[in-house]
CSV table of C-alpha atoms and ligand atoms in Angstrom, one decimal:
chain,number,residue,atom,x,y,z
A,21,UNK,CA,0.0,0.0,0.0
A,22,UNK,CA,1.2,3.5,-0.9
A,23,UNK,CA,2.8,5.2,2.2
A,24,UNK,CA,1.4,8.6,1.0
A,25,UNK,CA,-2.2,7.6,1.4
A,26,UNK,CA,-3.0,9.9,4.4
A,27,UNK,CA,-0.8,12.7,3.2
A,28,UNK,CA,-3.0,13.0,0.1
A,29,UNK,CA,-5.5,14.9,2.1
A,30,UNK,CA,-2.8,17.4,3.4
A,31,UNK,CA,-1.7,18.5,0.0
A,32,UNK,CA,-2.6,22.2,0.2
A,33,UNK,CA,-4.4,24.6,2.5
A,34,UNK,CA,-7.7,24.5,0.8
A,35,UNK,CA,-7.8,20.7,1.0
A,36,UNK,CA,-6.7,20.8,4.6
A,37,UNK,CA,-9.5,23.2,5.4
A,38,UNK,CA,-12.0,21.0,3.5
A,39,UNK,CA,-11.2,18.0,5.6
A,40,UNK,CA,-10.7,19.7,8.9
A,41,UNK,CA,-12.8,18.2,11.7
A,42,UNK,CA,-12.8,21.0,14.3
A,43,UNK,CA,-12.9,24.7,13.5
A,44,UNK,CA,-13.2,27.6,16.0
A,45,UNK,CA,-16.2,29.9,15.6
A,46,UNK,CA,-16.5,33.4,17.0
A,47,UNK,CA,-19.6,32.2,18.9
A,48,UNK,CA,-17.4,29.7,20.8
A,49,UNK,CA,-15.3,32.4,22.4
A,50,UNK,CA,-15.8,34.3,25.7
A,51,UNK,CA,-13.5,37.2,26.7
A,52,UNK,CA,-12.9,38.0,30.4
A,53,UNK,CA,-12.5,41.6,31.5
A,54,UNK,CA,-11.3,43.2,34.8
A,55,UNK,CA,-13.3,46.3,35.4
A,56,UNK,CA,-12.3,49.1,37.8
A,57,UNK,CA,-13.9,52.3,39.1
A,58,UNK,CA,-12.9,55.6,37.4
A,59,UNK,CA,-12.7,57.2,34.0
A,60,UNK,CA,-10.4,56.6,31.1
A,61,UNK,CA,-8.4,54.0,32.8
A,62,UNK,CA,-6.4,51.4,30.9
A,63,UNK,CA,-3.8,50.1,33.2
A,64,UNK,CA,-1.6,47.1,32.3
A,65,UNK,CA,-1.8,44.1,34.6
A,66,UNK,CA,1.8,43.3,35.4
A,67,UNK,CA,1.1,39.6,36.0
A,68,UNK,CA,-0.7,39.3,32.6
A,69,UNK,CA,1.0,41.0,29.8
A,70,UNK,CA,-1.5,42.4,27.2
A,71,UNK,CA,-4.4,42.4,29.7
A,72,UNK,CA,-5.6,45.6,31.3
A,73,UNK,CA,-7.7,47.0,34.1
A,74,UNK,CA,-10.4,49.0,32.3
A,75,UNK,CA,-12.8,51.6,33.6
A,76,UNK,CA,-16.4,51.2,32.2
A,77,UNK,CA,-15.9,53.8,29.4
A,78,UNK,CA,-12.9,52.0,28.1
A,79,UNK,CA,-14.5,48.6,28.5
A,80,UNK,CA,-17.3,49.7,26.2
A,81,UNK,CA,-14.8,51.0,23.7
A,82,UNK,CA,-12.8,47.8,23.8
A,83,UNK,CA,-15.9,45.6,23.3
A,84,UNK,CA,-16.9,47.8,20.4
A,85,UNK,CA,-13.5,47.4,18.7
A,86,UNK,CA,-13.7,43.6,18.6
A,87,UNK,CA,-15.6,42.4,15.5
A,88,UNK,CA,-17.8,39.4,16.1
A,89,UNK,CA,-17.3,39.2,19.8
A,90,UNK,CA,-20.4,37.4,21.1
A,91,UNK,CA,-19.8,37.1,24.8
A,92,UNK,CA,-17.9,38.5,27.7
A,93,UNK,CA,-17.2,37.4,31.3
A,94,UNK,CA,-16.9,40.3,33.7
A,95,UNK,CA,-14.9,40.6,37.0
A,96,UNK,CA,-15.0,43.8,39.1
A,97,UNK,CA,-12.3,45.1,41.4
A,98,UNK,CA,-13.5,46.0,44.8
A,99,UNK,CA,-12.9,49.4,46.3
A,100,UNK,CA,-13.4,48.2,49.8
A,101,UNK,CA,-13.1,44.8,51.4
A,102,UNK,CA,-14.3,43.2,54.6
A,103,UNK,CA,-14.7,39.7,56.2
A,104,UNK,CA,-18.2,39.4,54.8
A,105,UNK,CA,-17.6,40.6,51.2
A,106,UNK,CA,-20.3,43.3,51.7
A,107,UNK,CA,-19.5,45.1,48.5
A,108,UNK,CA,-20.0,42.0,46.3
A,109,UNK,CA,-23.7,42.4,46.1
A,110,UNK,CA,-24.1,46.2,46.0
A,111,UNK,CA,-26.1,47.4,43.1
A,112,UNK,CA,-23.8,50.4,42.6
A,113,UNK,CA,-20.5,48.4,42.8
A,114,UNK,CA,-18.4,48.5,39.7
A,115,UNK,CA,-19.2,45.1,38.4
A,116,UNK,CA,-23.0,45.7,38.6
A,117,UNK,CA,-22.5,49.1,36.9
A,118,UNK,CA,-20.5,47.5,34.2
A,119,UNK,CA,-23.1,44.8,33.5
A,120,UNK,CA,-25.7,47.5,33.2
A,121,UNK,CA,-23.6,49.6,30.9
A,122,UNK,CA,-22.6,46.7,28.6
A,123,UNK,CA,-26.1,45.4,28.3
A,124,UNK,CA,-27.4,48.8,27.5
A,125,UNK,CA,-25.0,49.4,24.7
A,126,UNK,CA,-24.6,45.8,23.3
A,127,UNK,CA,-28.0,44.2,23.4
A,128,UNK,CA,-27.0,41.0,21.6
A,129,UNK,CA,-23.8,40.4,23.6
A,130,UNK,CA,-24.0,37.5,26.0
A,131,UNK,CA,-23.0,39.0,29.4
A,132,UNK,CA,-21.7,36.6,32.0
A,133,UNK,CA,-20.8,37.8,35.5
A,134,UNK,CA,-18.5,36.1,37.9
A,135,UNK,CA,-20.2,35.4,41.2
A,136,UNK,CA,-17.6,34.9,43.9
A,137,UNK,CA,-16.4,36.5,47.2
A,138,UNK,CA,-12.6,36.3,46.8
A,139,UNK,CA,-12.2,39.7,45.3
A,140,UNK,CA,-14.3,41.3,48.1
A,141,UNK,CA,-13.1,39.5,51.2
A,142,UNK,CA,-10.3,41.0,53.3
A,143,UNK,CA,-8.9,37.5,53.7
A,144,UNK,CA,-9.1,36.7,50.0
A,145,UNK,CA,-11.1,33.5,50.3
A,146,UNK,CA,-14.0,32.7,48.1
A,147,UNK,CA,-16.1,32.1,51.1
A,148,UNK,CA,-17.2,33.4,54.5
A,149,UNK,CA,-14.6,32.2,57.0
A,150,UNK,CA,-15.5,31.0,60.5
A,151,UNK,CA,-14.1,32.6,63.6
A,152,UNK,CA,-11.2,30.4,64.5
A,153,UNK,CA,-7.8,30.7,65.9
A,154,UNK,CA,-5.2,31.3,63.2
A,155,UNK,CA,-3.4,28.0,63.9
A,156,UNK,CA,-6.6,26.1,63.1
A,157,UNK,CA,-6.7,27.9,59.8
A,158,UNK,CA,-3.2,27.0,59.0
A,159,UNK,CA,-3.8,23.3,59.8
A,160,UNK,CA,-6.4,23.4,57.1
A,161,UNK,CA,-9.3,22.5,59.4
A,162,UNK,CA,-12.6,23.5,57.9
A,163,UNK,CA,-12.6,27.2,58.3
A,164,UNK,CA,-15.1,27.7,55.5
A,165,UNK,CA,-18.7,28.5,56.4
A,166,UNK,CA,-20.5,26.9,53.5
A,167,UNK,CA,-24.1,27.9,54.5
A,168,UNK,CA,-23.2,31.5,55.2
A,169,UNK,CA,-21.4,31.7,51.8
A,170,UNK,CA,-24.5,30.4,50.0
A,171,UNK,CA,-26.5,33.4,51.3
A,172,UNK,CA,-23.9,35.8,50.0
A,173,UNK,CA,-23.7,34.1,46.7
A,174,UNK,CA,-27.4,34.3,46.3
A,175,UNK,CA,-27.4,38.0,47.0
A,176,UNK,CA,-24.6,38.5,44.4
A,177,UNK,CA,-26.5,36.5,41.8
A,178,UNK,CA,-29.6,38.6,42.4
A,179,UNK,CA,-27.7,41.9,42.1
A,180,UNK,CA,-26.1,40.7,38.8
A,181,UNK,CA,-29.5,39.6,37.5
A,182,UNK,CA,-31.0,43.0,38.4
A,183,UNK,CA,-28.2,44.7,36.5
A,184,UNK,CA,-29.1,42.6,33.5
A,185,UNK,CA,-26.6,39.7,33.3
A,186,UNK,CA,-27.6,36.9,31.0
A,187,UNK,CA,-25.6,34.3,33.0
A,188,UNK,CA,-24.2,34.3,36.5
A,189,UNK,CA,-21.1,32.2,36.9
A,190,UNK,CA,-20.7,31.0,40.5
A,191,UNK,CA,-17.0,30.1,41.1
A,192,UNK,CA,-16.7,29.7,44.8
A,193,UNK,CA,-16.9,25.8,44.7
A,194,UNK,CA,-19.3,25.8,47.7
A,195,UNK,CA,-21.5,22.7,48.0
A,196,UNK,CA,-25.1,23.6,46.9
A,197,UNK,CA,-24.2,26.9,45.3
A,198,UNK,CA,-26.1,26.2,42.1
A,199,UNK,CA,-29.2,25.2,44.0
A,200,UNK,CA,-29.1,28.2,46.2
A,201,UNK,CA,-28.6,30.6,43.3
A,202,UNK,CA,-31.3,28.9,41.2
A,203,UNK,CA,-33.8,29.3,44.0
A,204,UNK,CA,-32.8,32.9,44.7
A,205,UNK,CA,-33.2,33.8,41.1
A,206,UNK,CA,-36.5,32.0,40.7
A,207,UNK,CA,-37.9,33.6,43.9
A,208,UNK,CA,-36.9,37.1,42.6
A,209,UNK,CA,-38.5,36.7,39.2
A,210,UNK,CA,-35.2,36.1,37.4
A,211,UNK,CA,-35.9,32.5,36.2
A,212,UNK,CA,-34.7,33.6,32.7
A,213,UNK,CA,-31.2,34.2,34.0
A,214,UNK,CA,-28.8,31.3,33.2
A,215,UNK,CA,-26.2,29.7,35.5
A,216,UNK,CA,-22.8,28.9,34.0
A,217,UNK,CA,-21.5,26.8,36.9
A,218,UNK,CA,-17.8,26.5,37.5
A,219,UNK,CA,-18.4,22.8,38.3
A,220,UNK,CA,-15.1,21.1,38.0
A,221,UNK,CA,-12.8,23.9,39.3
A,222,UNK,CA,-9.5,22.6,40.4
A,223,UNK,CA,-7.2,24.0,43.1
A,224,UNK,CA,-4.7,25.1,40.4
A,225,UNK,CA,-1.4,27.0,40.3
A,226,UNK,CA,-2.4,28.3,37.0
A,227,UNK,CA,-4.6,30.9,38.7
A,228,UNK,CA,-1.7,32.9,40.2
A,229,UNK,CA,-1.5,35.7,37.6
A,230,UNK,CA,-5.3,36.2,37.9
A,231,UNK,CA,-5.1,36.5,41.7
A,232,UNK,CA,-2.8,39.4,41.2
A,233,UNK,CA,-5.1,40.9,38.6
A,234,UNK,CA,-8.1,40.7,40.9
A,235,UNK,CA,-6.2,41.3,44.1
A,236,UNK,CA,-7.6,38.0,45.5
A,237,UNK,CA,-4.6,36.2,46.9
A,238,UNK,CA,-5.7,34.2,50.0
A,239,UNK,CA,-4.1,35.8,53.1
A,240,UNK,CA,-3.8,32.5,54.9
A,241,UNK,CA,-4.3,28.8,54.0
A,242,UNK,CA,-5.2,27.9,50.4
A,243,UNK,CA,-8.3,26.9,48.5
A,244,UNK,CA,-7.8,23.1,48.6
A,245,UNK,CA,-10.7,22.4,50.9
A,246,UNK,CA,-13.2,23.9,48.4
A,247,UNK,CA,-11.5,23.6,45.0
A,248,UNK,CA,-10.8,20.2,43.5
A,249,UNK,CA,-7.7,18.0,43.9
A,250,UNK,CA,-5.9,17.7,40.6
A,251,UNK,CA,-5.4,14.0,41.1
A,252,UNK,CA,-9.1,13.3,40.6
A,253,UNK,CA,-11.3,13.0,37.6
A,254,UNK,CA,-14.3,10.8,38.6
A,255,UNK,CA,-15.0,13.4,41.3
A,256,UNK,CA,-15.2,16.0,38.5
A,257,UNK,CA,-18.1,14.1,37.0
A,258,UNK,CA,-19.8,14.0,40.3
A,259,UNK,CA,-19.5,17.7,40.7
A,260,UNK,CA,-20.9,18.2,37.2
A,261,UNK,CA,-23.7,15.8,37.8
A,262,UNK,CA,-24.7,17.5,41.0
A,263,UNK,CA,-24.6,21.0,39.4
A,264,UNK,CA,-26.8,19.8,36.5
A,265,UNK,CA,-29.3,18.4,39.0
A,266,UNK,CA,-29.2,21.7,40.9
A,267,UNK,CA,-30.1,23.7,37.9
A,268,UNK,CA,-27.0,24.6,36.0
A,269,UNK,CA,-27.5,25.5,32.3
A,270,UNK,CA,-23.9,25.2,31.3
A,271,UNK,CA,-21.1,23.4,33.2
A,272,UNK,CA,-17.4,24.4,33.2
A,273,UNK,CA,-14.1,22.7,33.5
A,274,UNK,CA,-11.3,24.9,34.8
A,275,UNK,CA,-8.4,25.2,34.0
A,276,UNK,CA,-8.5,23.8,30.4
A,277,UNK,CA,-5.1,22.7,29.2
A,278,UNK,CA,-3.9,20.3,31.9
A,279,UNK,CA,-7.5,19.1,32.1
A,280,UNK,CA,-8.4,18.2,28.5
A,281,UNK,CA,-9.3,14.7,29.8
A,282,UNK,CA,-11.9,16.1,32.1
A,283,UNK,CA,-13.4,18.2,29.3
A,284,UNK,CA,-13.5,15.1,27.2
A,285,UNK,CA,-15.2,13.0,29.9
A,286,UNK,CA,-17.7,15.8,30.7
A,287,UNK,CA,-18.7,16.0,27.1
A,288,UNK,CA,-19.0,12.2,26.7
A,289,UNK,CA,-21.0,11.8,29.8
A,290,UNK,CA,-23.5,14.7,29.8
A,291,UNK,CA,-25.8,16.4,27.4
A,292,UNK,CA,-25.4,20.0,28.5
A,293,UNK,CA,-23.1,22.6,27.0
A,294,UNK,CA,-19.6,22.3,28.4
A,295,UNK,CA,-17.5,25.4,28.9
A,296,UNK,CA,-13.7,25.5,29.5
A,297,UNK,CA,-11.7,28.2,31.1
A,298,UNK,CA,-8.3,28.7,29.5
A,299,UNK,CA,-7.0,30.5,32.6
A,300,UNK,CA,-4.5,33.2,33.4
A,301,UNK,CA,-1.4,31.0,33.9
A,302,UNK,CA,-2.1,29.1,30.7
A,303,UNK,CA,-2.3,32.5,28.9
A,304,UNK,CA,0.9,33.8,30.4
A,305,UNK,CA,2.8,30.6,29.7
A,306,UNK,CA,2.0,30.8,26.0
A,307,UNK,CA,2.4,34.6,25.9
A,308,UNK,CA,6.0,34.0,27.0
A,309,UNK,CA,6.7,32.1,23.7
A,310,UNK,CA,7.3,35.5,22.1
A,311,UNK,CA,6.7,35.7,18.4
A,312,UNK,CA,5.2,32.2,18.1
A,313,UNK,CA,2.8,32.9,20.9
A,314,UNK,CA,-0.3,33.6,18.7
A,315,UNK,CA,0.0,30.5,16.5
A,316,UNK,CA,0.5,28.4,19.6
A,317,UNK,CA,-2.5,30.0,21.2
A,318,UNK,CA,-4.6,29.1,18.2
A,319,UNK,CA,-3.4,25.5,18.4
A,320,UNK,CA,-4.1,25.2,22.1
A,321,UNK,CA,-7.6,26.8,21.9
A,322,UNK,CA,-8.5,24.6,19.0
A,323,UNK,CA,-7.4,21.6,21.1
A,324,UNK,CA,-9.7,22.7,23.9
A,325,UNK,CA,-12.6,22.6,21.4
A,326,UNK,CA,-11.4,19.3,20.0
A,327,UNK,CA,-11.5,17.8,23.5
A,328,UNK,CA,-15.2,18.7,23.6
A,329,UNK,CA,-15.7,22.2,24.9
A,330,UNK,CA,-18.6,24.1,23.5
A,331,UNK,CA,-17.5,27.5,24.8
A,332,UNK,CA,-14.0,28.6,25.6
A,333,UNK,CA,-13.2,31.5,28.0
A,334,UNK,CA,-9.9,32.9,26.9
A,335,UNK,CA,-7.7,36.0,27.2
A,336,UNK,CA,-6.8,35.4,23.6
A,337,UNK,CA,-10.3,36.2,22.4
A,338,UNK,CA,-9.3,39.3,20.6
A,339,UNK,CA,-6.6,37.5,18.6
A,340,UNK,CA,-8.9,34.6,17.9
A,341,UNK,CA,-11.4,36.9,16.3
A,342,UNK,CA,-8.7,38.2,14.0
A,343,UNK,CA,-7.6,34.7,12.9
A,344,UNK,CA,-11.1,33.6,12.1
A,345,UNK,CA,-12.0,34.1,8.5
B,21,PBG,C1,-12.3,33.3,41.7
B,21,PBG,C2,-11.7,33.0,40.4
B,21,PBG,C3,-10.4,32.6,40.1
B,21,PBG,C4,-10.4,32.5,38.7
B,21,PBG,C5,-11.6,32.8,38.2
B,21,PBG,N1,-12.5,33.1,39.3
B,21,PBG,C6,-9.2,32.4,40.9
B,21,PBG,C7,-9.2,31.5,42.1
B,21,PBG,O1,-10.1,30.6,42.2
B,21,PBG,O2,-8.3,31.6,42.8
B,21,PBG,C8,-9.1,32.2,37.9
B,21,PBG,C9,-9.2,32.6,36.5
B,21,PBG,C10,-7.8,32.7,35.8
B,21,PBG,O3,-6.8,32.2,36.4
B,21,PBG,O4,-7.8,33.2,34.7
B,21,PBG,N2,-13.0,32.4,42.3
């Protein structure tokens, strides 16, 4: 048999395009933004080259400049923090204002808002922390008050829905968070608001650049007693199954690159849309490739789709839009 049989289909670009199995679409891509108070602010984030803190006016300009952008994920930077994340659910906090402004200007854009406490708590955890001696905290005893956190997450979700978010995206990894948010939304006449659940969110070192960007580095301990252990994958399916039963519309695997097997299993096992978050550390790692960075990013983002992701959250969104024909 001729050895060139498979190569026949790789002869030129048009032929390769014709037989390609997976192609990125603009509608697959979600761009995250970090929004800050103020006017005309575009401040580089040192841990994430090419990514900026933007004030709302500049956020609107940036979105308008990206042709075919269909969806954004918004994070807000707190102006004051406390133990109970009080600013996280204020209607006039910067995230809520940004959701309102974006929805007003771009009616067709799918606006997703991150629902978490870590950017708003003085201790940097994604949860309400129990009163305990610091040494208990360091030993990793359960310092997380799951129930109290669910109440705050519900308030956050309602405030985002009031501002006009299409989807709220709970990322605190508290048990029962999707159920609590779904009930809160329904009871407040927001049953049309979707939940994009960070279902299989791992305790990952890939988040470090983001934590600097959002100023959410935990001040003691780590997130390992709420985020998942990277040695596990069956557990990811249990998380996803539970979130679907609690009312999630879309489930997410995060990070993406070192977790392509989880994305694959999620897609094979469930019939809901699966999102994948190509997180900050993955972005920086590729960015550091210099002039080959963009072609590498395209390869990597395509591989996330090939593994089974229906939506991909990526800081490369602007570049992806340029590459797509
Ligand atoms: C907060 C949150 C994190 C990310 C998204 N939401 C960080 C964390 O859990 O510490 C990471 C995103 C990224 O790295 O790009 N709950």
